[in-house]
């Protein structure tokens, strides 16, 4: 079989590393996440595996993402600053106790370390089974795991007899969609748990819900894939891998095949899969692509980002759209970086809204900005305020654009969100649409998201820092609890001479 560049990493044997020695080896560009794993009685759990999440199988099984707790349940997990972000999941698993923990570290704005974090192990479901090859011989070292609403939080490897066991959450919310097995040399198989019998599995329908699962590896097939730009120019150096739809035509959890190839000078990569019904995905490098003419271009996702293999087409083609390369920083006036600030982005024509977060060094990037378009960009921060930037030209995808924000003392906007009956609203979402002063800049708005609405607020209270300059806002408030109530305020003026503004927001029926 042709050799492929594999991004699988074998998970080595458990090692308990003393905290002091580990701290001495941590480079300065990492986020230091320290904490404890406890059971449901609050007692520390030794030898539990702690790891942080990713989007691909290779990221999940990477041993650099994993640590074991010591005899006191303590762990020290260094995470590269560029990978640490708001919403990043963290997991812990104890094979001995058959318990799994899942949580998201709460990042305090401006603080680049989390010195103490607790993961509480909860009841989990243990999945077991066997992996064999086409002759029925047990396969050792095959990677096995499952997919559900959050793909791949727990994977394992088969033993010498081809047996496996792994865990997934048993919280009554998530459903195990698939059980899969991957061996980089021998092939892959997976079982559709919700549909009864799997596509290529010998597991009987009567036992598929609870296992044990029996998976027989299907040998890899190889397919050439071409990657070009919008002018049909081949793009070299693009990583391409395959993924299998859970069910054709259904947007749901899918399996990423953790083997990738890189396009050559003609933009062609040879990619392994186990089915002609395969989607191929190209992932451009973040630093851009060096093209044959010497230019360095930046590409990103497009509507034509992946394609089915069509036997009637000699080589399927992926067309990558050129993207802008926008980077910047959020800092205080003294130059101190501000971690975890929200960078709010909206197209200048008011179409679309998104948020990026500054990392531990106060740096941010806008990876989805389309080359040649204008954007309105602002900063949401609890630590200060910066005026929005209107009609920002993100560039042509060749030259890097810089956008640096300096937080100054803002105007404190605060108050309480009330329901129509006068009680405080515990879950709400507030958007401030920063409007351009007449004649002050091109028409546009900067969308500032004041509250994330993920968790109940304390007594309905909110607080935000507005730029201490003349600004006009449209304010939109909605309730997560009651979708039939909302509030719209147009042309709310902030003159710039107030130290603080108290504004209570009273939700009303039928305003949405």
Short mmCIF file of C-alpha atoms in Angstrom, two decimals:
data_model
loop_
_atom_site.label_atom_id
_atom_site.label_comp_id
_atom_site.label_asym_id
_atom_site.label_seq_id
_atom_site.Cartn_x
_atom_site.Cartn_y
_atom_site.Cartn_z
CA UNK A 1 0.00 0.00 0.00
CA UNK A 2 1.19 3.51 -0.80
CA UNK A 3 2.56 5.36 2.21
CA UNK A 4 0.63 8.36 3.48
CA UNK A 5 1.54 11.09 5.87
CA UNK A 6 -0.34 10.03 9.00
CA UNK A 7 -1.37 12.36 11.79
CA UNK A 8 -2.20 9.55 14.14
CA UNK A 9 -0.20 9.49 17.35
CA UNK A 10 0.11 6.48 19.57
CA UNK A 11 -0.89 7.14 23.13
CA UNK A 12 1.98 5.97 25.28
CA UNK A 13 1.90 4.34 28.67
CA UNK A 14 0.71 6.35 31.64
CA UNK A 15 3.34 8.41 33.38
CA UNK A 16 2.89 10.28 36.62
CA UNK A 17 4.97 13.43 36.43
CA UNK A 18 5.76 15.45 39.50
CA UNK A 19 4.34 18.95 39.34
CA UNK A 20 7.66 20.65 40.02
CA UNK A 21 9.54 18.89 37.23
CA UNK A 22 6.72 19.46 34.76
CA UNK A 23 6.57 23.17 35.51
CA UNK A 24 10.29 23.46 34.81
CA UNK A 25 9.79 22.09 31.29
CA UNK A 26 6.82 24.25 30.27
CA UNK A 27 7.70 26.84 27.60
CA UNK A 28 6.56 30.42 28.09
CA UNK A 29 4.08 30.39 25.18
CA UNK A 30 1.71 27.95 26.85
CA UNK A 31 -1.36 28.32 29.03
CA UNK A 32 -0.90 26.51 32.30
CA UNK A 33 -4.05 24.66 33.33
CA UNK A 34 -3.77 23.19 36.81
CA UNK A 35 -6.50 21.35 38.62
CA UNK A 36 -7.89 18.28 40.33
CA UNK A 37 -10.00 15.35 39.23
CA UNK A 38 -12.51 14.20 41.86
CA UNK A 39 -15.24 11.58 42.05
CA UNK A 40 -18.90 12.31 42.72
CA UNK A 41 -18.13 12.28 46.46
CA UNK A 42 -15.48 14.97 46.04
CA UNK A 43 -12.51 12.65 46.67
CA UNK A 44 -9.39 13.03 44.48
CA UNK A 45 -8.92 10.38 41.78
CA UNK A 46 -5.42 9.16 40.96
CA UNK A 47 -4.26 8.01 37.50
CA UNK A 48 -7.17 9.64 35.66
CA UNK A 49 -6.39 10.76 32.13
CA UNK A 50 -6.94 14.48 31.46
CA UNK A 51 -6.97 15.90 27.95
CA UNK A 52 -8.38 18.80 25.97
CA UNK A 53 -10.61 18.60 22.93
CA UNK A 54 -10.07 19.10 19.23
CA UNK A 55 -11.86 18.80 15.92
CA UNK A 56 -10.13 15.74 14.47
CA UNK A 57 -9.21 12.27 15.66
CA UNK A 58 -5.52 13.12 15.40
CA UNK A 59 -5.94 16.07 17.77
CA UNK A 60 -7.77 13.95 20.33
CA UNK A 61 -5.20 11.13 20.44
CA UNK A 62 -2.15 13.41 20.36
CA UNK A 63 -0.19 12.50 23.53
CA UNK A 64 0.84 16.15 23.93
CA UNK A 65 -2.80 16.91 24.79
CA UNK A 66 -2.90 14.41 27.66
CA UNK A 67 -1.70 14.09 31.26
CA UNK A 68 -2.35 11.70 34.14
CA UNK A 69 -3.34 12.79 37.63
CA UNK A 70 -0.94 12.09 40.48
CA UNK A 71 -1.77 10.28 43.71
CA UNK A 72 -3.59 13.40 44.95
CA UNK A 73 -5.72 13.74 41.82
CA UNK A 74 -3.69 16.77 40.68
CA UNK A 75 -2.77 17.50 37.07
CA UNK A 76 -0.78 20.13 35.23
CA UNK A 77 -1.78 20.41 31.58
CA UNK A 78 0.26 22.83 29.43
CA UNK A 79 -1.72 24.01 26.41
CA UNK A 80 -0.20 26.01 23.53
CA UNK A 81 -1.53 29.56 23.68
CA UNK A 82 -2.66 29.49 20.05
CA UNK A 83 -4.89 26.45 20.76
CA UNK A 84 -6.46 27.67 23.97
CA UNK A 85 -9.74 29.49 23.45
CA UNK A 86 -13.13 30.15 24.94
CA UNK A 87 -15.37 27.14 24.66
CA UNK A 88 -12.52 24.62 24.50
CA UNK A 89 -13.71 21.36 26.14
CA UNK A 90 -11.65 19.57 28.76
CA UNK A 91 -12.11 15.89 29.60
CA UNK A 92 -11.04 13.42 32.27
CA UNK A 93 -11.50 9.67 32.25
CA UNK A 94 -10.82 7.09 34.94
CA UNK A 95 -10.74 3.50 33.57
CA UNK A 96 -10.66 2.12 37.11
CA UNK A 97 -13.79 3.97 38.24
CA UNK A 98 -15.40 3.90 34.77
CA UNK A 99 -16.27 7.56 35.08
CA UNK A 100 -15.96 10.44 32.60
CA UNK A 101 -15.83 14.21 33.20
CA UNK A 102 -16.41 17.03 30.73
CA UNK A 103 -16.18 20.76 31.38
CA UNK A 104 -15.10 24.05 29.84
CA UNK A 105 -12.62 26.17 31.75
CA UNK A 106 -13.98 29.62 32.53
CA UNK A 107 -11.54 32.19 31.18
CA UNK A 108 -11.29 35.40 33.11
CA UNK A 109 -10.61 38.27 30.76
CA UNK A 110 -7.04 39.52 30.95
CA UNK A 111 -5.82 36.47 32.91
CA UNK A 112 -3.71 33.98 30.92
CA UNK A 113 -3.50 31.21 33.52
CA UNK A 114 -6.06 29.06 35.29
CA UNK A 115 -4.44 28.02 38.52
CA UNK A 116 -7.14 25.70 39.84
CA UNK A 117 -9.79 23.82 37.94
CA UNK A 118 -11.90 20.89 39.13
CA UNK A 119 -13.21 18.06 36.96
CA UNK A 120 -15.88 15.92 38.60
CA UNK A 121 -16.22 12.39 37.26
CA UNK A 122 -19.76 11.27 36.52
CA UNK A 123 -21.42 8.06 35.50
CA UNK A 124 -20.53 6.94 32.00
CA UNK A 125 -21.37 4.17 29.59
CA UNK A 126 -18.61 1.65 28.79
CA UNK A 127 -18.54 0.39 25.21
CA UNK A 128 -16.78 -2.90 24.42
CA UNK A 129 -16.11 -5.00 21.36
CA UNK A 130 -13.60 -6.62 19.02
CA UNK A 131 -11.80 -5.58 15.84
CA UNK A 132 -10.67 -8.12 13.21
CA UNK A 133 -9.31 -8.03 9.66
CA UNK A 134 -10.90 -9.61 6.61
CA UNK A 135 -9.69 -13.09 7.58
CA UNK A 136 -11.17 -12.89 11.07
CA UNK A 137 -7.79 -12.38 12.74
CA UNK A 138 -7.89 -10.02 15.76
CA UNK A 139 -6.21 -6.67 15.09
CA UNK A 140 -4.05 -5.13 17.80
CA UNK A 141 -3.37 -1.40 17.92
CA UNK A 142 -6.50 -0.27 16.06
CA UNK A 143 -7.87 3.03 17.27
CA UNK A 144 -11.50 2.73 18.40
CA UNK A 145 -13.94 5.37 19.56
CA UNK A 146 -17.39 6.82 19.14
CA UNK A 147 -19.08 9.93 17.80
CA UNK A 148 -21.92 11.87 19.38
CA UNK A 149 -22.81 15.55 19.68
CA UNK A 150 -19.21 16.37 20.56
CA UNK A 151 -17.07 14.06 18.39
CA UNK A 152 -14.27 11.91 19.73
CA UNK A 153 -13.84 12.88 23.39
CA UNK A 154 -12.83 9.31 24.27
CA UNK A 155 -10.81 6.94 22.13
CA UNK A 156 -8.79 3.84 22.87
CA UNK A 157 -6.69 1.15 21.17
CA UNK A 158 -7.36 -2.56 20.82
CA UNK A 159 -5.23 -4.99 22.84
CA UNK A 160 -3.35 -8.01 21.46
CA UNK A 161 -6.62 -9.94 21.19
CA UNK A 162 -8.39 -7.14 19.30
CA UNK A 163 -10.58 -6.19 22.28
CA UNK A 164 -11.46 -2.59 23.18
CA UNK A 165 -13.41 -0.60 25.77
CA UNK A 166 -14.07 3.15 25.88
CA UNK A 167 -16.48 5.54 27.57
CA UNK A 168 -19.02 8.10 26.46
CA UNK A 169 -21.29 10.40 28.53
CA UNK A 170 -24.47 8.95 29.95
CA UNK A 171 -26.30 12.18 30.65
CA UNK A 172 -29.58 11.42 28.90
CA UNK A 173 -28.93 14.16 26.34
CA UNK A 174 -26.37 12.87 23.90
CA UNK A 175 -26.75 9.82 21.69
CA UNK A 176 -23.96 7.56 20.53
CA UNK A 177 -24.21 7.71 16.74
CA UNK A 178 -21.30 5.54 15.68
CA UNK A 179 -18.60 3.20 16.86
CA UNK A 180 -15.57 3.20 14.58
CA UNK A 181 -12.23 1.43 14.26
CA UNK A 182 -9.23 2.74 12.30
CA UNK A 183 -5.91 1.09 11.50
CA UNK A 184 -3.61 3.18 9.31
CA UNK A 185 -2.34 0.17 7.34
CA UNK A 186 -5.29 -2.24 7.35
CA UNK A 187 -8.36 -0.05 6.90
CA UNK A 188 -11.46 1.08 8.77
CA UNK A 189 -14.99 0.06 9.79
CA UNK A 190 -17.84 1.75 11.60
CA UNK A 191 -21.27 0.92 12.99
CA UNK A 192 -24.39 3.09 12.75
CA UNK A 193 -25.86 2.64 16.22
CA UNK A 194 -29.15 4.49 15.60
CA UNK A 195 -30.00 2.71 12.39
CA UNK A 196 -29.70 -0.89 13.61
CA UNK A 197 -27.19 -2.83 11.57
CA UNK A 198 -24.03 -0.97 10.58
CA UNK A 199 -22.99 -0.50 6.98
CA UNK A 200 -20.03 -2.87 7.14
CA UNK A 201 -20.34 -4.61 10.47
CA UNK A 202 -21.03 -8.14 11.57
CA UNK A 203 -22.69 -6.92 14.76
CA UNK A 204 -26.22 -8.29 14.96
CA UNK A 205 -29.13 -5.79 15.10
CA UNK A 206 -30.29 -7.25 18.42
CA UNK A 207 -27.08 -6.33 20.24
CA UNK A 208 -26.07 -3.14 18.47
CA UNK A 209 -27.60 -0.77 21.04
CA UNK A 210 -25.50 -2.03 23.92
CA UNK A 211 -22.63 -3.90 22.23
CA UNK A 212 -20.35 -5.68 22.28
CA UNK A 213 -19.51 -4.40 18.82
CA UNK A 214 -17.79 -6.49 16.18
CA UNK A 215 -15.94 -4.48 13.54
CA UNK A 216 -14.18 -5.91 10.50
CA UNK A 217 -11.67 -3.60 8.87
CA UNK A 218 -12.29 -2.74 5.23
CA UNK A 219 -9.04 -2.16 3.24
CA UNK A 220 -8.25 1.37 2.15
CA UNK A 221 -8.98 2.56 -1.37
CA UNK A 222 -7.06 5.50 -2.84
CA UNK A 223 -8.44 8.47 -4.76
CA UNK A 224 -6.68 11.39 -6.47
CA UNK A 225 -8.04 14.84 -5.60
CA UNK A 226 -7.08 18.16 -7.19
CA UNK A 227 -7.09 21.47 -5.31
CA UNK A 228 -7.21 24.74 -7.28
CA UNK A 229 -8.05 28.40 -6.73
CA UNK A 230 -10.88 30.33 -8.36
CA UNK A 231 -8.73 30.75 -11.48
CA UNK A 232 -8.12 26.98 -11.71
CA UNK A 233 -4.49 27.46 -10.66
CA UNK A 234 -3.20 24.36 -8.82
CA UNK A 235 -2.48 24.96 -5.13
CA UNK A 236 0.49 23.02 -3.69
CA UNK A 237 1.03 22.22 -0.01
CA UNK A 238 -2.64 21.76 0.95
CA UNK A 239 -3.50 18.99 3.40
CA UNK A 240 -6.35 16.82 2.13
CA UNK A 241 -8.17 14.09 4.01
CA UNK A 242 -11.46 12.23 3.73
CA UNK A 243 -14.52 12.02 5.93
CA UNK A 244 -17.52 9.74 5.84
CA UNK A 245 -21.07 11.00 6.17
CA UNK A 246 -23.03 9.38 8.95
CA UNK A 247 -25.92 9.05 6.51
CA UNK A 248 -26.03 10.37 2.91
CA UNK A 249 -27.82 13.67 2.65
CA UNK A 250 -28.06 14.18 6.43
CA UNK A 251 -26.18 16.92 8.24
CA UNK A 252 -25.00 15.15 11.38
CA UNK A 253 -21.96 13.74 13.12
CA UNK A 254 -19.42 12.36 10.68
CA UNK A 255 -16.17 10.38 10.87
CA UNK A 256 -12.93 12.07 9.94
CA UNK A 257 -10.45 9.60 8.50
CA UNK A 258 -7.25 10.43 10.41
CA UNK A 259 -4.90 10.02 7.46
CA UNK A 260 -4.01 12.91 5.20
CA UNK A 261 -2.00 13.65 2.10
CA UNK A 262 -0.45 16.89 0.81
CA UNK A 263 -1.00 18.30 -2.67
CA UNK A 264 2.00 18.36 -5.01
CA UNK A 265 3.07 21.09 -7.46
CA UNK A 266 0.13 20.16 -9.69
CA UNK A 267 -2.28 20.51 -6.78
CA UNK A 268 -2.97 16.76 -6.64
CA UNK A 269 -3.10 14.59 -3.51
CA UNK A 270 -3.81 10.86 -3.28
CA UNK A 271 -6.21 10.30 -0.38
CA UNK A 272 -7.26 7.00 1.26
CA UNK A 273 -10.87 6.12 2.04
CA UNK A 274 -13.05 3.01 2.31
CA UNK A 275 -15.93 4.17 0.13
CA UNK A 276 -16.56 6.00 -3.11
CA UNK A 277 -19.26 7.87 -1.20
CA UNK A 278 -16.59 10.01 0.41
CA UNK A 279 -16.18 13.70 1.06
CA UNK A 280 -12.70 15.13 0.56
CA UNK A 281 -11.69 18.16 2.60
CA UNK A 282 -8.79 20.54 1.98
CA UNK A 283 -7.30 22.49 4.87
CA UNK A 284 -4.99 25.37 3.94
CA UNK A 285 -2.14 26.24 6.32
CA UNK A 286 -2.71 29.26 8.52
CA UNK A 287 0.53 30.92 7.38
CA UNK A 288 -0.60 30.91 3.75
CA UNK A 289 0.46 28.96 0.67
CA UNK A 290 3.61 29.64 -1.34
CA UNK A 291 2.43 29.60 -4.94
CA UNK A 292 4.59 28.70 -7.97
CA UNK A 293 4.88 32.37 -8.96
CA UNK A 294 6.42 33.22 -5.58
CA UNK A 295 3.34 34.87 -4.07
CA UNK A 296 1.97 33.75 -0.73
CA UNK A 297 -1.81 33.46 -0.81
CA UNK A 298 -4.35 32.75 1.92
CA UNK A 299 -7.34 30.47 1.43
CA UNK A 300 -10.27 29.33 3.52
CA UNK A 301 -13.53 27.43 3.51
CA UNK A 302 -15.93 27.88 0.63
CA UNK A 303 -19.29 26.45 -0.39
CA UNK A 304 -17.32 24.07 -2.62
CA UNK A 305 -15.07 22.97 0.23
CA UNK A 306 -15.66 19.23 -0.17
CA UNK A 307 -16.95 16.91 -2.84
CA UNK A 308 -18.20 13.37 -3.40
CA UNK A 309 -16.01 11.04 -5.42
CA UNK A 310 -17.63 10.54 -8.81
CA UNK A 311 -16.28 7.53 -10.77
CA UNK A 312 -17.19 9.29 -14.01
CA UNK A 313 -14.82 12.15 -13.20
CA UNK A 314 -11.14 11.34 -13.53
CA UNK A 315 -10.06 13.61 -10.69
CA UNK A 316 -12.55 15.45 -8.45
CA UNK A 317 -11.64 19.09 -7.90
CA UNK A 318 -11.84 21.22 -4.77
CA UNK A 319 -11.95 24.95 -5.41
CA UNK A 320 -10.60 27.10 -2.57
CA UNK A 321 -11.66 30.71 -2.30
CA UNK A 322 -9.05 33.30 -1.50
CA UNK A 323 -9.36 34.75 1.99
CA UNK A 324 -7.89 37.79 3.66
CA UNK A 325 -5.16 37.58 6.24
CA UNK A 326 -6.16 39.89 9.08
CA UNK A 327 -4.31 39.81 12.37
CA UNK A 328 -4.21 42.16 15.30
CA UNK A 329 -3.93 42.69 19.02
CA UNK A 330 -5.94 43.99 21.95
CA UNK A 331 -3.84 45.87 24.49
CA UNK A 332 -4.15 48.34 27.32
CA UNK A 333 -2.70 51.83 26.95
CA UNK A 334 0.53 50.68 28.64
CA UNK A 335 1.00 47.93 26.05
CA UNK A 336 -0.16 45.05 28.25
CA UNK A 337 -1.95 42.37 26.18
CA UNK A 338 -5.59 41.69 27.05
CA UNK A 339 -6.49 38.00 26.90
CA UNK A 340 -9.93 36.63 25.91
CA UNK A 341 -11.46 39.86 24.66
CA UNK A 342 -14.18 39.41 22.06
CA UNK A 343 -13.56 40.75 18.55
CA UNK A 344 -16.95 41.37 16.95
CA UNK A 345 -17.06 41.31 13.16
CA UNK A 346 -19.86 42.10 10.74
CA UNK A 347 -19.82 42.62 7.00
CA UNK A 348 -20.11 46.28 6.08
CA UNK A 349 -23.33 45.54 4.22
CA UNK A 350 -24.74 44.25 7.55
CA UNK A 351 -24.75 40.63 6.34
CA UNK A 352 -23.45 38.23 8.98
CA UNK A 353 -21.96 38.61 12.44
CA UNK A 354 -19.23 36.67 14.19
CA UNK A 355 -16.93 36.76 17.18
CA UNK A 356 -13.25 35.86 17.52
CA UNK A 357 -11.42 35.84 20.84
CA UNK A 358 -8.02 37.28 21.58
CA UNK A 359 -5.63 34.64 22.89
CA UNK A 360 -3.47 34.70 25.99
CA UNK A 361 -1.11 37.17 24.29
CA UNK A 362 -3.93 39.51 23.27
CA UNK A 363 -3.61 38.42 19.62
CA UNK A 364 -6.50 37.64 17.30
CA UNK A 365 -7.06 36.67 13.68
CA UNK A 366 -10.07 36.77 11.39
CA UNK A 367 -9.81 33.54 9.39
CA UNK A 368 -13.13 33.74 7.56
CA UNK A 369 -12.90 37.28 6.19
CA UNK A 370 -13.41 37.24 2.43
CA UNK A 371 -10.77 38.94 0.32
CA UNK A 372 -11.90 42.22 -1.24
CA UNK A 373 -14.75 42.88 1.22
CA UNK A 374 -15.22 45.58 3.85
CA UNK A 375 -15.98 44.80 7.50
CA UNK A 376 -17.06 46.67 10.62
CA UNK A 377 -15.00 45.50 13.60
CA UNK A 378 -15.10 46.26 17.32
CA UNK A 379 -13.97 44.94 20.69
CA UNK A 380 -16.16 43.72 23.54
CA UNK A 381 -14.28 43.83 26.81
CA UNK A 382 -14.94 44.05 30.50
CA UNK A 383 -11.63 45.83 31.02
CA UNK A 384 -12.06 48.88 28.83
CA UNK A 385 -13.32 50.16 25.52
CA UNK A 386 -12.04 51.00 22.03
CA UNK A 387 -13.89 52.78 19.21
CA UNK A 388 -15.17 50.56 16.43
CA UNK A 389 -13.51 50.44 13.01
CA UNK A 390 -15.90 50.99 10.12
CA UNK A 391 -15.51 49.78 6.53
CA UNK A 392 -12.18 48.07 7.22
CA UNK A 393 -10.56 46.77 4.03
CA UNK A 394 -9.46 43.22 4.82
CA UNK A 395 -7.22 43.09 1.76
CA UNK A 396 -6.69 40.83 -1.24
CA UNK A 397 -5.40 37.69 0.47
CA UNK A 398 -1.75 38.43 -0.30
CA UNK A 399 -0.61 41.19 2.02
CA UNK A 400 -1.31 40.87 5.72
CA UNK A 401 -3.59 43.50 7.23
CA UNK A 402 -3.03 44.66 10.81
CA UNK A 403 -5.72 45.94 13.15
CA UNK A 404 -4.62 46.82 16.68
CA UNK A 405 -7.00 47.96 19.41
CA UNK A 406 -5.97 49.96 22.48
CA UNK A 407 -8.45 49.79 25.35
CA UNK A 408 -9.08 53.03 27.15
CA UNK A 409 -11.31 54.01 30.04
CA UNK A 410 -14.87 53.55 28.87
CA UNK A 411 -18.28 54.69 29.91
CA UNK A 412 -19.86 52.17 32.28
CA UNK A 413 -23.19 51.05 30.86
CA UNK A 414 -25.09 48.96 33.38
CA UNK A 415 -28.54 48.06 34.57
CA UNK A 416 -31.04 45.25 34.90
CA UNK A 417 -33.02 43.31 32.32
CA UNK A 418 -36.65 42.83 33.43
CA UNK A 419 -39.39 40.51 32.23
CA UNK A 420 -42.81 42.01 31.37
CA UNK A 421 -44.08 41.07 34.84
CA UNK A 422 -41.30 43.09 36.48
CA UNK A 423 -39.13 40.17 37.59
CA UNK A 424 -35.44 40.11 36.61
CA UNK A 425 -34.70 38.16 33.42
CA UNK A 426 -32.14 35.47 34.23
CA UNK A 427 -31.18 34.54 30.67
CA UNK A 428 -30.98 37.11 27.92
CA UNK A 429 -28.85 38.28 25.02
CA UNK A 430 -27.94 41.93 24.41
CA UNK A 431 -26.55 43.33 21.18
CA UNK A 432 -25.31 46.90 20.78
CA UNK A 433 -25.22 48.06 17.18
CA UNK A 434 -22.70 50.91 17.16
CA UNK A 435 -23.84 53.33 14.45
CA UNK A 436 -21.63 55.75 12.64
CA UNK A 437 -22.10 59.42 13.60
CA UNK A 438 -23.48 61.52 10.72
CA UNK A 439 -20.60 62.46 8.43
CA UNK A 440 -18.08 60.81 10.70
CA UNK A 441 -17.35 57.68 8.67
CA UNK A 442 -18.86 55.47 5.95
CA UNK A 443 -22.25 54.00 6.72
CA UNK A 444 -22.00 50.85 8.80
CA UNK A 445 -22.36 49.39 12.27
CA UNK A 446 -20.14 47.54 14.71
CA UNK A 447 -22.04 44.81 16.48
CA UNK A 448 -21.07 44.52 20.13
CA UNK A 449 -22.41 41.50 21.96
CA UNK A 450 -22.80 42.49 25.59
CA UNK A 451 -23.93 39.16 27.07
CA UNK A 452 -23.42 35.62 25.87
CA UNK A 453 -26.63 34.27 27.41
CA UNK A 454 -25.10 30.86 28.04
CA UNK A 455 -25.79 30.84 31.75
CA UNK A 456 -28.32 32.53 34.06
CA UNK A 457 -27.27 36.03 35.03
CA UNK A 458 -27.26 37.23 38.60
CA UNK A 459 -30.52 39.04 39.20
CA UNK A 460 -30.78 40.08 35.56
CA UNK A 461 -27.90 42.55 35.92
CA UNK A 462 -25.51 43.41 33.10
CA UNK A 463 -22.49 45.69 32.76
CA UNK A 464 -20.46 46.84 29.78
CA UNK A 465 -17.81 49.42 28.93
CA UNK A 466 -18.55 51.73 25.99
CA UNK A 467 -15.95 53.85 24.15
CA UNK A 468 -15.67 57.24 25.84
CA UNK A 469 -16.40 59.15 22.63
CA UNK A 470 -19.62 60.32 20.99
CA UNK A 471 -21.50 57.30 19.71
CA UNK A 472 -25.04 56.32 18.76
CA UNK A 473 -26.37 52.79 19.32
CA UNK A 474 -29.30 50.62 18.42
CA UNK A 475 -29.92 48.15 21.24
CA UNK A 476 -31.52 44.73 20.84
CA UNK A 477 -32.47 42.53 23.80
CA UNK A 478 -33.99 39.05 23.65
CA UNK A 479 -34.81 36.38 26.19
CA UNK A 480 -33.58 32.79 26.04
CA UNK A 481 -36.36 31.67 28.38
CA UNK A 482 -39.29 33.34 26.61
CA UNK A 483 -38.86 33.83 22.84
CA UNK A 484 -42.05 35.93 22.68
CA UNK A 485 -40.58 38.92 24.52
CA UNK A 486 -37.85 41.30 23.44
CA UNK A 487 -36.85 44.95 23.33
CA UNK A 488 -35.58 47.28 20.59
CA UNK A 489 -34.14 50.74 21.29
CA UNK A 490 -33.15 52.94 18.35
CA UNK A 491 -30.62 55.80 18.29
CA UNK A 492 -29.47 55.61 21.90
CA UNK A 493 -26.96 58.47 22.16
CA UNK A 494 -23.78 58.40 24.24
CA UNK A 495 -22.29 61.89 24.20
CA UNK A 496 -18.99 60.96 25.77
CA UNK A 497 -19.12 63.19 28.84
CA UNK A 498 -20.89 60.72 31.13
CA UNK A 499 -18.89 58.65 33.58
CA UNK A 500 -21.56 55.97 33.66
CA UNK A 501 -25.02 55.29 32.30
CA UNK A 502 -27.67 53.28 34.12
CA UNK A 503 -30.12 51.79 31.65
CA UNK A 504 -32.76 49.30 32.77
CA UNK A 505 -34.13 47.18 29.94
CA UNK A 506 -37.79 46.10 30.16
CA UNK A 507 -38.67 43.25 27.81
CA UNK A 508 -42.05 43.56 26.09
CA UNK A 509 -44.29 41.03 24.34
CA UNK A 510 -44.37 40.93 20.57
CA UNK A 511 -41.47 43.25 19.76
CA UNK A 512 -39.27 40.67 18.06
#
